[in-house]
XYZ file of C-alpha atoms in Angstrom:
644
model
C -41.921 -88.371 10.746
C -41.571 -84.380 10.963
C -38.737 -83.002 9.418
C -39.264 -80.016 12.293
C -41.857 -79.667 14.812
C -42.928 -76.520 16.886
C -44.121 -77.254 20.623
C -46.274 -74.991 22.206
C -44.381 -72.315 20.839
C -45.334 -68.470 22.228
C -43.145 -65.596 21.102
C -43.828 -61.642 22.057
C -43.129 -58.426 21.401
C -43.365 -56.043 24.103
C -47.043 -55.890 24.936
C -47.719 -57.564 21.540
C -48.187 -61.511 21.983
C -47.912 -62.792 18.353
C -48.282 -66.544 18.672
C -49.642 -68.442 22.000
C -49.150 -72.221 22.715
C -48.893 -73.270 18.977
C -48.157 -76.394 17.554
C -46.541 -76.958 14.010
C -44.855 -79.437 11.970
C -43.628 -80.293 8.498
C -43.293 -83.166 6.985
C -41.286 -84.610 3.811
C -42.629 -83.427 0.604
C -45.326 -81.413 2.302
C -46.736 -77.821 0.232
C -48.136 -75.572 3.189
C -49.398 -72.287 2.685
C -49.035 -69.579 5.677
C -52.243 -67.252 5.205
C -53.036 -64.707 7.825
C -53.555 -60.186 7.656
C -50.072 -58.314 7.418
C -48.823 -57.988 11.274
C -50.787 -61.557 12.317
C -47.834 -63.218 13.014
C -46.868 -65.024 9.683
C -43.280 -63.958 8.836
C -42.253 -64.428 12.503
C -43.642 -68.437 12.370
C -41.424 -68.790 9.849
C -38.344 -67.030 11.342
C -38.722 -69.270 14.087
C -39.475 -72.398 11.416
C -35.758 -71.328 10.251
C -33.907 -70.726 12.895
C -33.703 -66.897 12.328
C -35.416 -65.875 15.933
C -36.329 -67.663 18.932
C -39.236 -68.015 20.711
C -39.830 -67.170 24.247
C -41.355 -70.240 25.215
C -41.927 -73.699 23.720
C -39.773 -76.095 22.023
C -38.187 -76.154 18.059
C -37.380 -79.941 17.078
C -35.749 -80.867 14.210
C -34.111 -83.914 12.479
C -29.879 -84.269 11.965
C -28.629 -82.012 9.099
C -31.748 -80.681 8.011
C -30.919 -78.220 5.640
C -33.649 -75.185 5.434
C -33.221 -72.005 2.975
C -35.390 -69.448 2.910
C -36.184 -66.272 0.177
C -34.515 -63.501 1.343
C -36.480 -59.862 1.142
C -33.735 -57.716 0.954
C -31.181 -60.122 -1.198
C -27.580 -59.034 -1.322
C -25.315 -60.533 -4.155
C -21.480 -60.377 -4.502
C -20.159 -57.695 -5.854
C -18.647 -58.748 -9.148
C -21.177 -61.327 -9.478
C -23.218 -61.272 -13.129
C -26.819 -62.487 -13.014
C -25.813 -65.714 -15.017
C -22.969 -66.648 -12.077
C -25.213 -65.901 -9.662
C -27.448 -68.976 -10.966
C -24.641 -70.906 -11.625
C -23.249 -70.513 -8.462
C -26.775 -71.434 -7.236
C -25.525 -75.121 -8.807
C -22.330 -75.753 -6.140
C -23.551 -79.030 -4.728
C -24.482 -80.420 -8.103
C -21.100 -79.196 -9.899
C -18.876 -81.070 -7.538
C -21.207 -83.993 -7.826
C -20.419 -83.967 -11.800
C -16.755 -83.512 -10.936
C -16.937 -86.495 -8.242
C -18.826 -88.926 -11.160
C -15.986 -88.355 -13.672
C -13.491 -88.479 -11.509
C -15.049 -91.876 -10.106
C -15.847 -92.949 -13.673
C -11.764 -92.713 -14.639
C -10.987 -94.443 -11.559
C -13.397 -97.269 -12.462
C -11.263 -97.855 -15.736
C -8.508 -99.470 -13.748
C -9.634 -100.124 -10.228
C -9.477 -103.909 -9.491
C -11.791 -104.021 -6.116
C -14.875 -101.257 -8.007
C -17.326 -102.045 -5.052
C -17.103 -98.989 -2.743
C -16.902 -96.592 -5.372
C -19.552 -98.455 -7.495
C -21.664 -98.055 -4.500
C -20.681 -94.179 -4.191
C -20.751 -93.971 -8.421
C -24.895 -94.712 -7.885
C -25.497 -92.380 -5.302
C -24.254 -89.710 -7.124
C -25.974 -90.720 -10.298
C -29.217 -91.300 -8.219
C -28.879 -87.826 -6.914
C -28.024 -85.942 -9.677
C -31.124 -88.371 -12.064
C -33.671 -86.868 -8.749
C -32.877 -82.856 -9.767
C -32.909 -83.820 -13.303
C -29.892 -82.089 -13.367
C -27.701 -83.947 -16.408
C -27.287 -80.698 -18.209
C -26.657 -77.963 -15.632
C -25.560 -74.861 -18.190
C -29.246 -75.804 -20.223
C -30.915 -75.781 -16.310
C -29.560 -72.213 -16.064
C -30.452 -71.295 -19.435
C -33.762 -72.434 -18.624
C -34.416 -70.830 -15.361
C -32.752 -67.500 -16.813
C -35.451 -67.606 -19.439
C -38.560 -68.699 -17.609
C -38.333 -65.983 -15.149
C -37.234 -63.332 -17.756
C -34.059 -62.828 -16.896
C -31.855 -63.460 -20.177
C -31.830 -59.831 -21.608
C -30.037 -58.911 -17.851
C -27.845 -62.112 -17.590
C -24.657 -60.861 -18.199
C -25.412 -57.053 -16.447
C -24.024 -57.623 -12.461
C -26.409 -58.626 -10.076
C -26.542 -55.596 -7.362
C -27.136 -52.967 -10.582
C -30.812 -54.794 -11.104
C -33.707 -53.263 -9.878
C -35.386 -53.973 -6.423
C -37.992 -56.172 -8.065
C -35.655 -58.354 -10.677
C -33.091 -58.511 -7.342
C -35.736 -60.248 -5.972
C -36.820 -62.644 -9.031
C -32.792 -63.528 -9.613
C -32.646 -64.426 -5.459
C -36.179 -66.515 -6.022
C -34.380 -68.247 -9.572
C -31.012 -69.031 -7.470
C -32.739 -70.553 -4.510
C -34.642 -73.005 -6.938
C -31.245 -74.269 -7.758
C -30.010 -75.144 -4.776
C -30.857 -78.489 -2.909
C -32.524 -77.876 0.528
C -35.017 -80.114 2.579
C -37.343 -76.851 3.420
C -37.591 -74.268 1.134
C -39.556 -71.362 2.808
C -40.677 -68.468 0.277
C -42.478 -65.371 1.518
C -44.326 -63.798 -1.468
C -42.987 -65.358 -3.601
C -45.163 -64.154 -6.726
C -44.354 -60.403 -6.265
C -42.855 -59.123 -9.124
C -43.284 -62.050 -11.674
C -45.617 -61.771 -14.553
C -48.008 -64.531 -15.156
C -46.272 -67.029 -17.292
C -43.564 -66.880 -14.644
C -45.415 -67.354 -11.631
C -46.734 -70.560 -13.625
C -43.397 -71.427 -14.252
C -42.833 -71.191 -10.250
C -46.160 -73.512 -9.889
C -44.922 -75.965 -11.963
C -41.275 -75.858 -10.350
C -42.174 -76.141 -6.780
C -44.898 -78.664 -7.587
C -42.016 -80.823 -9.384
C -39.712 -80.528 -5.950
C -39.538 -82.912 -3.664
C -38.412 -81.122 -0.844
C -41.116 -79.688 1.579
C -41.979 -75.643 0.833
C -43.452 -73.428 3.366
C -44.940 -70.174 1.309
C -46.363 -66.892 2.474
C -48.951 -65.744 -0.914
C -51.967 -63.788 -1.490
C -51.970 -64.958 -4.745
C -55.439 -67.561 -4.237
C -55.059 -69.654 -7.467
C -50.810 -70.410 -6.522
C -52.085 -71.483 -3.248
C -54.906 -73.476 -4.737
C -52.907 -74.617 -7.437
C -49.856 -75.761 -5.312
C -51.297 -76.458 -1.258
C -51.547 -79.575 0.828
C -52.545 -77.898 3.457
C -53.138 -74.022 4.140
C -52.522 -72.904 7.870
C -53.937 -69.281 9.056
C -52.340 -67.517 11.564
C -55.028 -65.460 13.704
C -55.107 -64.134 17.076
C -51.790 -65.800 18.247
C -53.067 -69.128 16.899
C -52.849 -71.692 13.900
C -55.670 -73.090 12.319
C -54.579 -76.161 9.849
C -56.886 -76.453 6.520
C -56.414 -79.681 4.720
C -56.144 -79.006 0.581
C -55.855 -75.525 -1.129
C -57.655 -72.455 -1.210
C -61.253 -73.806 -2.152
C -61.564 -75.793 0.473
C -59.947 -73.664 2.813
C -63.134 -71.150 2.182
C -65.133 -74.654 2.707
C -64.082 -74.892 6.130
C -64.112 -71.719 7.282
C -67.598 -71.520 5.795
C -68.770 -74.418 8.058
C -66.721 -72.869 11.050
C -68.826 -69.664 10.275
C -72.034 -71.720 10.256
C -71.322 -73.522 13.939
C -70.146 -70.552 15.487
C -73.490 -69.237 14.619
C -75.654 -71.572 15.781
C -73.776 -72.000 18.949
C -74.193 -68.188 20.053
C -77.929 -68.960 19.122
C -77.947 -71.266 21.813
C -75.496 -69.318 24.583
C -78.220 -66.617 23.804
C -80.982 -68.795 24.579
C -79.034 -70.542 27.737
C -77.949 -67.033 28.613
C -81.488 -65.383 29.160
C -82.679 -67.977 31.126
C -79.726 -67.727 33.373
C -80.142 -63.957 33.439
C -83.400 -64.641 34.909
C -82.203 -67.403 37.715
C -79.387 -64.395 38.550
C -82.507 -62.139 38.518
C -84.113 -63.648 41.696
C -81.836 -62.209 43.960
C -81.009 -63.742 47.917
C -80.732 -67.567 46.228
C -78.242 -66.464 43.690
C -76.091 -65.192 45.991
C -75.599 -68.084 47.675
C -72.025 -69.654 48.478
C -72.868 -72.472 46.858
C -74.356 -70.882 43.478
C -71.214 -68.998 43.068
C -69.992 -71.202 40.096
C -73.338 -70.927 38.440
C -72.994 -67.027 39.059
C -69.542 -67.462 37.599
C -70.640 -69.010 34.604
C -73.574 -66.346 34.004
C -70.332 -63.614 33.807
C -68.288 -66.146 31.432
C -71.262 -66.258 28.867
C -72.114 -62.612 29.364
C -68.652 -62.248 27.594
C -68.934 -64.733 25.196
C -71.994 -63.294 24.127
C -70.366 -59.755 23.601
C -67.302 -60.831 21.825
C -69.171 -63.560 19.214
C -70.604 -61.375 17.656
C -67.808 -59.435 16.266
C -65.730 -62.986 15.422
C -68.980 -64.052 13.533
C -69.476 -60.835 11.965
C -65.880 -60.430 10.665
C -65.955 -64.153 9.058
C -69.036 -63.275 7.495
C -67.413 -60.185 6.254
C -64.870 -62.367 4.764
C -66.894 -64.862 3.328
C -68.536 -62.378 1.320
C -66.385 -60.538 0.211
C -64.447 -63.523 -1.264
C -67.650 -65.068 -2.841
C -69.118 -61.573 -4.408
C -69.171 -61.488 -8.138
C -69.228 -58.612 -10.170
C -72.082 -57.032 -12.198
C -71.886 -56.946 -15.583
C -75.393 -55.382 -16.558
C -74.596 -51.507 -16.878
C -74.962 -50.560 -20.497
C -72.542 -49.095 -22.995
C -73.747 -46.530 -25.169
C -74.894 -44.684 -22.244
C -71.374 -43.914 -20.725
C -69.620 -41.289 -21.261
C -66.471 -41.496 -22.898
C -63.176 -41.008 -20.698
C -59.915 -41.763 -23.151
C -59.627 -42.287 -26.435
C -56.144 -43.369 -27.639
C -56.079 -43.753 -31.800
C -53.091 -45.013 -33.243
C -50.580 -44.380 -29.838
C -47.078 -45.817 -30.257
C -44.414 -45.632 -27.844
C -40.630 -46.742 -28.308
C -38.177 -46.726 -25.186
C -34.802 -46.685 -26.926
C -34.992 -49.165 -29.714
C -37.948 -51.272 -28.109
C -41.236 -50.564 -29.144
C -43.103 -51.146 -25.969
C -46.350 -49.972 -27.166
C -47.809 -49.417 -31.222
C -50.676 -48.161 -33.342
C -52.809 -48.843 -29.813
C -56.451 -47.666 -30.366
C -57.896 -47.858 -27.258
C -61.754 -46.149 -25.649
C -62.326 -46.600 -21.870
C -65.603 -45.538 -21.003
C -67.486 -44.916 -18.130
C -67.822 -47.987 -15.733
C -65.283 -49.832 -17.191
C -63.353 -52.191 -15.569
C -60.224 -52.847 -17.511
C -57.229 -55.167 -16.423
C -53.946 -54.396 -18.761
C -52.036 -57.823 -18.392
C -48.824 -59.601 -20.119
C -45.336 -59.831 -19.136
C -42.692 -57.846 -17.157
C -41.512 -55.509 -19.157
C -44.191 -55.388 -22.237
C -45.116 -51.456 -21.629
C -48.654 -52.145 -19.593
C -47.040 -49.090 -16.865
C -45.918 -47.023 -19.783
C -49.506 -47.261 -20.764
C -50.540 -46.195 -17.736
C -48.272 -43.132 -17.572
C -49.123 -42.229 -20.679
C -53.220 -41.865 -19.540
C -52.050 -39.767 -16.868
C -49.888 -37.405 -18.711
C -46.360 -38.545 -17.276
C -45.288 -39.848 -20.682
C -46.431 -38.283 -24.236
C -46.735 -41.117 -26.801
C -44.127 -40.825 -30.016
C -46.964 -40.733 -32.380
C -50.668 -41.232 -32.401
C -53.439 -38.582 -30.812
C -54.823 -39.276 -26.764
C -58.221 -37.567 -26.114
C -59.156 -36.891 -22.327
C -62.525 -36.486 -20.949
C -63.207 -33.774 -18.448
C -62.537 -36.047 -15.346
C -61.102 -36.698 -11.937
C -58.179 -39.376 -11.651
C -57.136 -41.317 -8.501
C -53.786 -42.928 -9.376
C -51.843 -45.646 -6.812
C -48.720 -47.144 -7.674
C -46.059 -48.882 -5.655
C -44.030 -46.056 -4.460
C -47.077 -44.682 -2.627
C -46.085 -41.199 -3.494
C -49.382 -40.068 -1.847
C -48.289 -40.266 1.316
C -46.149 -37.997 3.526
C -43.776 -40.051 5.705
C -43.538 -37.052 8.586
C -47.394 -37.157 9.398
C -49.551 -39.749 11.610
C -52.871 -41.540 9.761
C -54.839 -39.062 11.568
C -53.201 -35.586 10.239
C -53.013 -37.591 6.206
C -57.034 -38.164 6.829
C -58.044 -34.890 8.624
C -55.376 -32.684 6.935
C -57.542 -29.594 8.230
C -58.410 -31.003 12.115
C -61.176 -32.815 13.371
C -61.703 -36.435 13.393
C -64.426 -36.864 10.572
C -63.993 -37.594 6.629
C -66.198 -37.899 3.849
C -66.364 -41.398 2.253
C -69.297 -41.684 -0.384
C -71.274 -38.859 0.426
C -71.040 -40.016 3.958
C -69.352 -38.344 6.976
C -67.749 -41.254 9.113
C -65.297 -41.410 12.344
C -61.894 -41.864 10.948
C -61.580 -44.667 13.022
C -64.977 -46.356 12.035
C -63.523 -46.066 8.470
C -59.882 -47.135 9.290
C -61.037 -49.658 11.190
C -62.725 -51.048 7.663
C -59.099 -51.633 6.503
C -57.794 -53.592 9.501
C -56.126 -50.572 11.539
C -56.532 -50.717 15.485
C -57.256 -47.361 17.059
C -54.105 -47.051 18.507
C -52.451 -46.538 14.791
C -54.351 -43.097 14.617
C -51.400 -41.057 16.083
C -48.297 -43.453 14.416
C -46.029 -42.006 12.088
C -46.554 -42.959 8.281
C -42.525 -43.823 8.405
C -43.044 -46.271 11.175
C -45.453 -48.459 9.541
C -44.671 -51.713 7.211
C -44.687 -51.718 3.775
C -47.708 -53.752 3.594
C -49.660 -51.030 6.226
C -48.405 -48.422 4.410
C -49.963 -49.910 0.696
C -53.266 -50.065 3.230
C -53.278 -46.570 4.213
C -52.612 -45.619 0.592
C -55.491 -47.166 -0.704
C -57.763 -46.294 2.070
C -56.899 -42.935 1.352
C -57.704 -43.304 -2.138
C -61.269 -44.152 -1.443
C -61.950 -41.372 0.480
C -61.227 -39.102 -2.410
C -64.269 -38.558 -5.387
C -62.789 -39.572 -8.366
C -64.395 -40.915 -12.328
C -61.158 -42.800 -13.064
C -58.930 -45.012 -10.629
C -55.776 -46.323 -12.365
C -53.522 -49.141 -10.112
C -50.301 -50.134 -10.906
C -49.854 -53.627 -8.958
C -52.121 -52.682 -6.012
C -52.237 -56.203 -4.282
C -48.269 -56.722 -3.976
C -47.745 -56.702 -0.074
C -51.292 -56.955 0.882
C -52.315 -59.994 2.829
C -55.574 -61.729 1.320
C -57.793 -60.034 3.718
C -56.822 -56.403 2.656
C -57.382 -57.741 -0.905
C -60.796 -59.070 0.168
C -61.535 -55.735 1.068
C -59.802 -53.802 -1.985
C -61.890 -56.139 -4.253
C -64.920 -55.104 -2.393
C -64.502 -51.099 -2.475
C -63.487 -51.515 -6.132
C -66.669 -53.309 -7.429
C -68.614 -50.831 -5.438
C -67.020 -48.195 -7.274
C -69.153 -46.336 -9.686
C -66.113 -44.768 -12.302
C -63.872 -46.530 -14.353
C -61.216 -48.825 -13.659
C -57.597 -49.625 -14.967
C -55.089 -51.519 -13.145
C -52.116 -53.641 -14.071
C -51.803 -56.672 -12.083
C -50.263 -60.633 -12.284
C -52.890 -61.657 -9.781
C -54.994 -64.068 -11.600
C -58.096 -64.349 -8.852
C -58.044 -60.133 -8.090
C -58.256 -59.855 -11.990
C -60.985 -62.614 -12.326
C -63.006 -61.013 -9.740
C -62.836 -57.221 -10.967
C -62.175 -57.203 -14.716
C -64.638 -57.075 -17.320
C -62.294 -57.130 -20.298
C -58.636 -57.615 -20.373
C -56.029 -55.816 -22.860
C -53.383 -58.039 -22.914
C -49.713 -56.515 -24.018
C -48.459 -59.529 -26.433
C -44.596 -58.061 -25.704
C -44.098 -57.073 -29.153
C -45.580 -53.783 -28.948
C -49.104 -55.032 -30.144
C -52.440 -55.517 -27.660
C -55.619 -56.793 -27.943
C -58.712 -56.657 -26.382
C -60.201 -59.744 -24.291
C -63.811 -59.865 -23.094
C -62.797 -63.559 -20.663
C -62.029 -64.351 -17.686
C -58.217 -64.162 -17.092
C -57.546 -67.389 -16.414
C -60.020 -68.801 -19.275
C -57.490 -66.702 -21.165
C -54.462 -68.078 -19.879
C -55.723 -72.003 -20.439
C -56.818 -70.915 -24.224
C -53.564 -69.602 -24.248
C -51.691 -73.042 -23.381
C -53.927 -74.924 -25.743
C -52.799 -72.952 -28.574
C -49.287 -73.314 -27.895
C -49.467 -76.608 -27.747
C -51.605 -76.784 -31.097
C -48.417 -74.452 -32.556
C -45.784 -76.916 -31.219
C -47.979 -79.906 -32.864
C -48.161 -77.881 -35.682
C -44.294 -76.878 -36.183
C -43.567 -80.644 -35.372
C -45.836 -81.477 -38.359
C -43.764 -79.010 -40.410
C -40.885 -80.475 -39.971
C -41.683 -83.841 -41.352
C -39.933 -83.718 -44.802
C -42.318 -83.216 -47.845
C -42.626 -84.824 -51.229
C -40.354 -83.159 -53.567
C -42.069 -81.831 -56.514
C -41.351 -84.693 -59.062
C -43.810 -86.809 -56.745
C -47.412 -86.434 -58.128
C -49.409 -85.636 -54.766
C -52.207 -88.195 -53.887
C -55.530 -87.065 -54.646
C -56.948 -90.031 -52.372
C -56.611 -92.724 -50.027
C -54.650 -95.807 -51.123
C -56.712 -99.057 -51.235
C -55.181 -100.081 -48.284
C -55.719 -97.320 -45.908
C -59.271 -97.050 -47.540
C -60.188 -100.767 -46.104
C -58.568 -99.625 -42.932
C -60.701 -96.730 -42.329
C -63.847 -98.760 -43.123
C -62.951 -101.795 -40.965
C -61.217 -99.498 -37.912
C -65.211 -98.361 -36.116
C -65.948 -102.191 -36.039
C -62.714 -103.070 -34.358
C -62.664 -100.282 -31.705
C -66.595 -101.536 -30.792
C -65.407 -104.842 -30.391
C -62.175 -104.055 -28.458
C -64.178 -101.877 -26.376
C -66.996 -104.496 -25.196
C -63.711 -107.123 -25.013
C -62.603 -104.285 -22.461
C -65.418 -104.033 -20.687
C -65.577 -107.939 -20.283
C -62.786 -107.864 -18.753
C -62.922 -105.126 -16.473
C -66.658 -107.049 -15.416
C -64.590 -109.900 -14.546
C -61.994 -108.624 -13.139
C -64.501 -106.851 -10.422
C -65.096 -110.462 -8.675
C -61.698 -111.858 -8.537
C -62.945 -114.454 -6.257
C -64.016 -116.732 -9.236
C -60.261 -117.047 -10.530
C -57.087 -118.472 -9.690
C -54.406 -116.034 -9.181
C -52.333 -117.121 -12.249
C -55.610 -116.888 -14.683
C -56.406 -113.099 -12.499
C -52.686 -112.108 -13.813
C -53.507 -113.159 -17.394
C -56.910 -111.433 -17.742
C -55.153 -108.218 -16.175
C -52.540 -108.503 -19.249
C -54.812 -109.295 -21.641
C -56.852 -105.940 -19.991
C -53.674 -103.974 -20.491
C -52.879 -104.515 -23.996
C -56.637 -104.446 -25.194
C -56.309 -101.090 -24.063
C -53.360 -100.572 -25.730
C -54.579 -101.705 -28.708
C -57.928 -99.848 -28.314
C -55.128 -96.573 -27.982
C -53.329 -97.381 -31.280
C -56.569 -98.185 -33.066
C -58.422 -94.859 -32.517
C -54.959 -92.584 -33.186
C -55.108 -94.524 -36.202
C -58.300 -93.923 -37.382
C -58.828 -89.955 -36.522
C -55.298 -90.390 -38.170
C -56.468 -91.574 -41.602
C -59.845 -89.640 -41.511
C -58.212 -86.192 -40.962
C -55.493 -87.065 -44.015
C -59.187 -88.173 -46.212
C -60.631 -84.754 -45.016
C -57.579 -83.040 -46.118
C -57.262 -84.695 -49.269
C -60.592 -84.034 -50.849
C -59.815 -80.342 -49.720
């Protein structure tokens, strides 16, 4: 059953319809991602999901006491309220569940009729066993730390800036207990390591989360379902982002085919409406109807098909890594760079060359000095020691704040600063419209203030701008944060086109796959290094060797021999004979497995009692089979190490 259903919903602004007769449920448990272009219509389906607006016509059902909570944009704290409260405060429900239990728990001590508050005693232990929340102070701690946050926890809340406001709102609404969590981007300002830390939260919940993301591997990663909001409507997507692109691959493929054959239909109608005196008939006014519907069809497929196919492509291009390297001319050369902010050392002894054609992605946590580096290329920030050589070169730089563009003037006076209509894009002269049009802007946008637009259209116009500009060297400071995925789609396209070099900082693991060639990854300790992988590869090499340095520190701490004990030099007798007679016994246990399994395909030849012994017997084979093969790379590793 749906823990809230939308009925033909329709909701509109002025002349503006944003959705139209849609249908929309969630049900227990349930991961949906919203996908959809900035101004589609997302943030308003969820507004209505929450309660927050109303639509104008339809119906919002939902079950007794549902309890919804949503990520607020524009969080506002208390104003004594430390960073640390703020979590803990996060924690309400389950506090006064601890202080119910012990209070219970006293009671129980010299009650003489226990059952009611027995019964109450295991709901509250049930409930506080589901949010694995026995140690609340340690599930602050944790939190705190996992989304970077302990170096601020004491500082009060409203002093943080916009983007940590946001991260401490994100970390306190992961404490609380809802049935629907909604999140709207909820990966903007995390680093990498914390936006896995998210995945791995939400996917742990068992609450249902509705999420607004352009960030393609969290939807993949986390997604039941993915629903896209287009044209007023909803289009539901079973599984995550892959197969989302699947689907709308096939769709692509049918709608093709099918305005093959309204084009074939069509021209034979055309010539039945050709003939004149018949077709104007009474009675072949339907069929003369029908001509006119198709006539439109046939004008407006075209652009639908075009646009998916647009999409398609853009999302599936790869990058070309053939240009070669000696040939390119040298742009910076950084030898030996350090820079300190106070007493952090964000970046040191840094030799870095970007050349020509590069496509560099500077990755690592919040607050490791990847913008610093950044400033310090451009000449905002001189480095504390070390020597930075420039090339002769042009530099197009976009960063969050947009400082490129004045808020007074419409997109057609930031474009055609001097009059006219017309700008150069690539050696090109276009329509300003034609080009706009690229980045998802109507033509009635042309004359709008810059101040009236959203944050997301204004991060579009920024970058469209920036491509109209001739430039050897584009450096980007976060440039997918409030960009919907198919503004990205189109970024990602323009920016493997590009013929200079490219820097950019960003946590978006799929933009960085697609237009890095090598990474430079700030560690956090002042100290980079250079990565020629893919950025996730990176990331899962990453986890493996963490978890080879936690096996290794365990192994550590196993006490040693003191130095009175003579070290072996060899394996005893005993664990000799073992590791000779182990292969023989894992073949065997292995065939007695298969056996088993063989039999226990055709049940019908067994009793159920004997079925229930052989599935034992299959159990602890296994087992065995386990212990015996730990055992043995056991006892050959400690051999290995001993004749080393």
């Amino acid at each position: 059953m749906a823990l809230v259903s939308l009925l033909n919903i329709s909701k509109q602004y002025d002349y503006k319809v944003i959705l139209k007769d849609v249908n929309f449920s969630i049900c227990k448990g349930e991961k949906i991602a919203i996908v959809g272009k900035n101004g589609s219509g997302k943030t308003t389906l969820v507004q209505i999901l929450t309660g927050q607006i109303e639509q104008d016509v339809g119906e919002r059902i939902t079950q007794n006491n549902l309890k919804i909570l949503s990520l607020a944009q524009n969080p506002v704290f208390e104003p004594l309220m430390s960073v640390r409260e703020v979590c803990e405060e996060s924690l309400s429900e389950l506090k006064n569940a601890h202080k119910r239990l012990e209070a219970i728990n006293l009671e129980l001590k010299d009650h003489s009729q226990p059952a009611a508050l027995l019964e109450e005693q295991g709901q509250l232990m049930g409930f506080i066993e589901e949010h694995r929340a026995w140690d609340l102070s340690g599930k602050v701690e944790e939190i705190l730390l996992r989304f970077d946050m302990l170096d601020v926890a004491d500082r009060l809340a409203n002093t943080l800036s916009g983007g940590e406001q946001k991260r401490l709102a994100l970390a306190g609404l992961l404490l609380k207990q809802a049935d629907i969590l909604i999140l709207d981007e909820p990966t903007n300002h995390l680093d990498v390591q914390s936006v896995e830390f998210l995945e791995e939260m939400i996917g742990s919940l068992e609450c249902s989360v509705v999420f607004i993301s352009h960030d393609r591997y969290f939807i993949e990663s986390l997604a039941h379902r993915v629903v896209e909001v287009d044209g007023g409507k909803l289009t539901s997507f079973e599984g995550g982002y892959r197969n989302y692109l699947q689907k709308k691959e096939e769709i692509y493929q049918r709608l093709s085919k099918e305005h093959e054959h309204l084009l074939k239909l069509l021209k034979s109608e055309e010539e039945w409406l050709q003939r004149g005196v018949q077709a104007r008939r009474k009675r072949n006014e339907g069929r003369k109807a029908r001509v006119l519907q198709m006539r439109q069809m046939a004008k407006s497929n075209p652009s639908i098909i075009s646009k998916m196919r647009l999409e398609l492509q853009r999302e599936k291009q790869h990058f070309n890594r053939e240009e070669g390297v000696n040939a390119r001319k040298m742009l910076f050369e950084c030898e030996n760079i350090t820079k300190a902010l106070g007493d952090k050392v964000l970046i040191k002894n840094l030799t870095l060359r970007v050349l020509q054609k590069d496509k560099i992605a500077i990755v690592g946590k919040n607050g490791s000095g990847k913008s610093t580096l950044l400033k310090i290329l451009l000449g905002h920030l001189k480095p504390d020691s070390g020597t930075l050589k420039r090339g002769d070169m042009r530099i197009g730089y976009f960063d969050q704040h947009r400082a490129m563009l004045d808020e007074d003037k419409n997109l057609l006076e930031i474009f055609c600063p001097n009059g006219g209509d017309h700008i150069e894009v690539g050696n090109k002269s276009m329509h300003v419209f034609g080009y706009l049009k690229n980045f998802l802007f109507p033509k009635e946008f042309l004359d709008k203030k810059i101040s009236y637009l959203s944050g997301g259209e204004k991060n579009r116009v920024a970058l469209a701008l920036l491509f109209t500009r001739k430039y050897d060297c584009l450096i980007l400071d976060e440039p997918t944060n409030d960009l919907d995925i198919a503004t990205i789609n189109i970024l990602e396209e323009y920016l493997q086109n590009f013929e200079g070099a490219i820097l950019f900082v960003s946590h978006d693991r799929y933009f960085v796959d697609k237009i890095a060639h090598k990474l430079l990854v700030f560690r956090g300790d002042g100290l980079c290094e250079e990565i020629y992988t893919d950025y996730s590869e990176y990331l899962d090499m990453q986890k493996e060797l963490s978890e080879y340095e936690n096996i290794q520190k365990e192994l550590k701490s196993t006490p040693i021999p003191t130095p009175r004990q003579k070290k072996p030099t060899k394996l005893s007798y005993k664990e000799a004979q073992e590791l000779e007679h182990l292969p023989l016994a894992i073949e065997r246990l292995e065939q007695h497995i298969s056996d088993l399994e063989a039999a226990l395909s055709d049940v019908s030849r067994y009793e159920n009692s004997k079925i229930t012994q052989m599935a034992l017997e299959l159990q602890e084979a296994k087992d065995k089979l386990e212990e015996d093969v730990a055992r043995y790379f056991a006892l050959e590793e400690k051999a290995q190490e001993l004749l080393g």
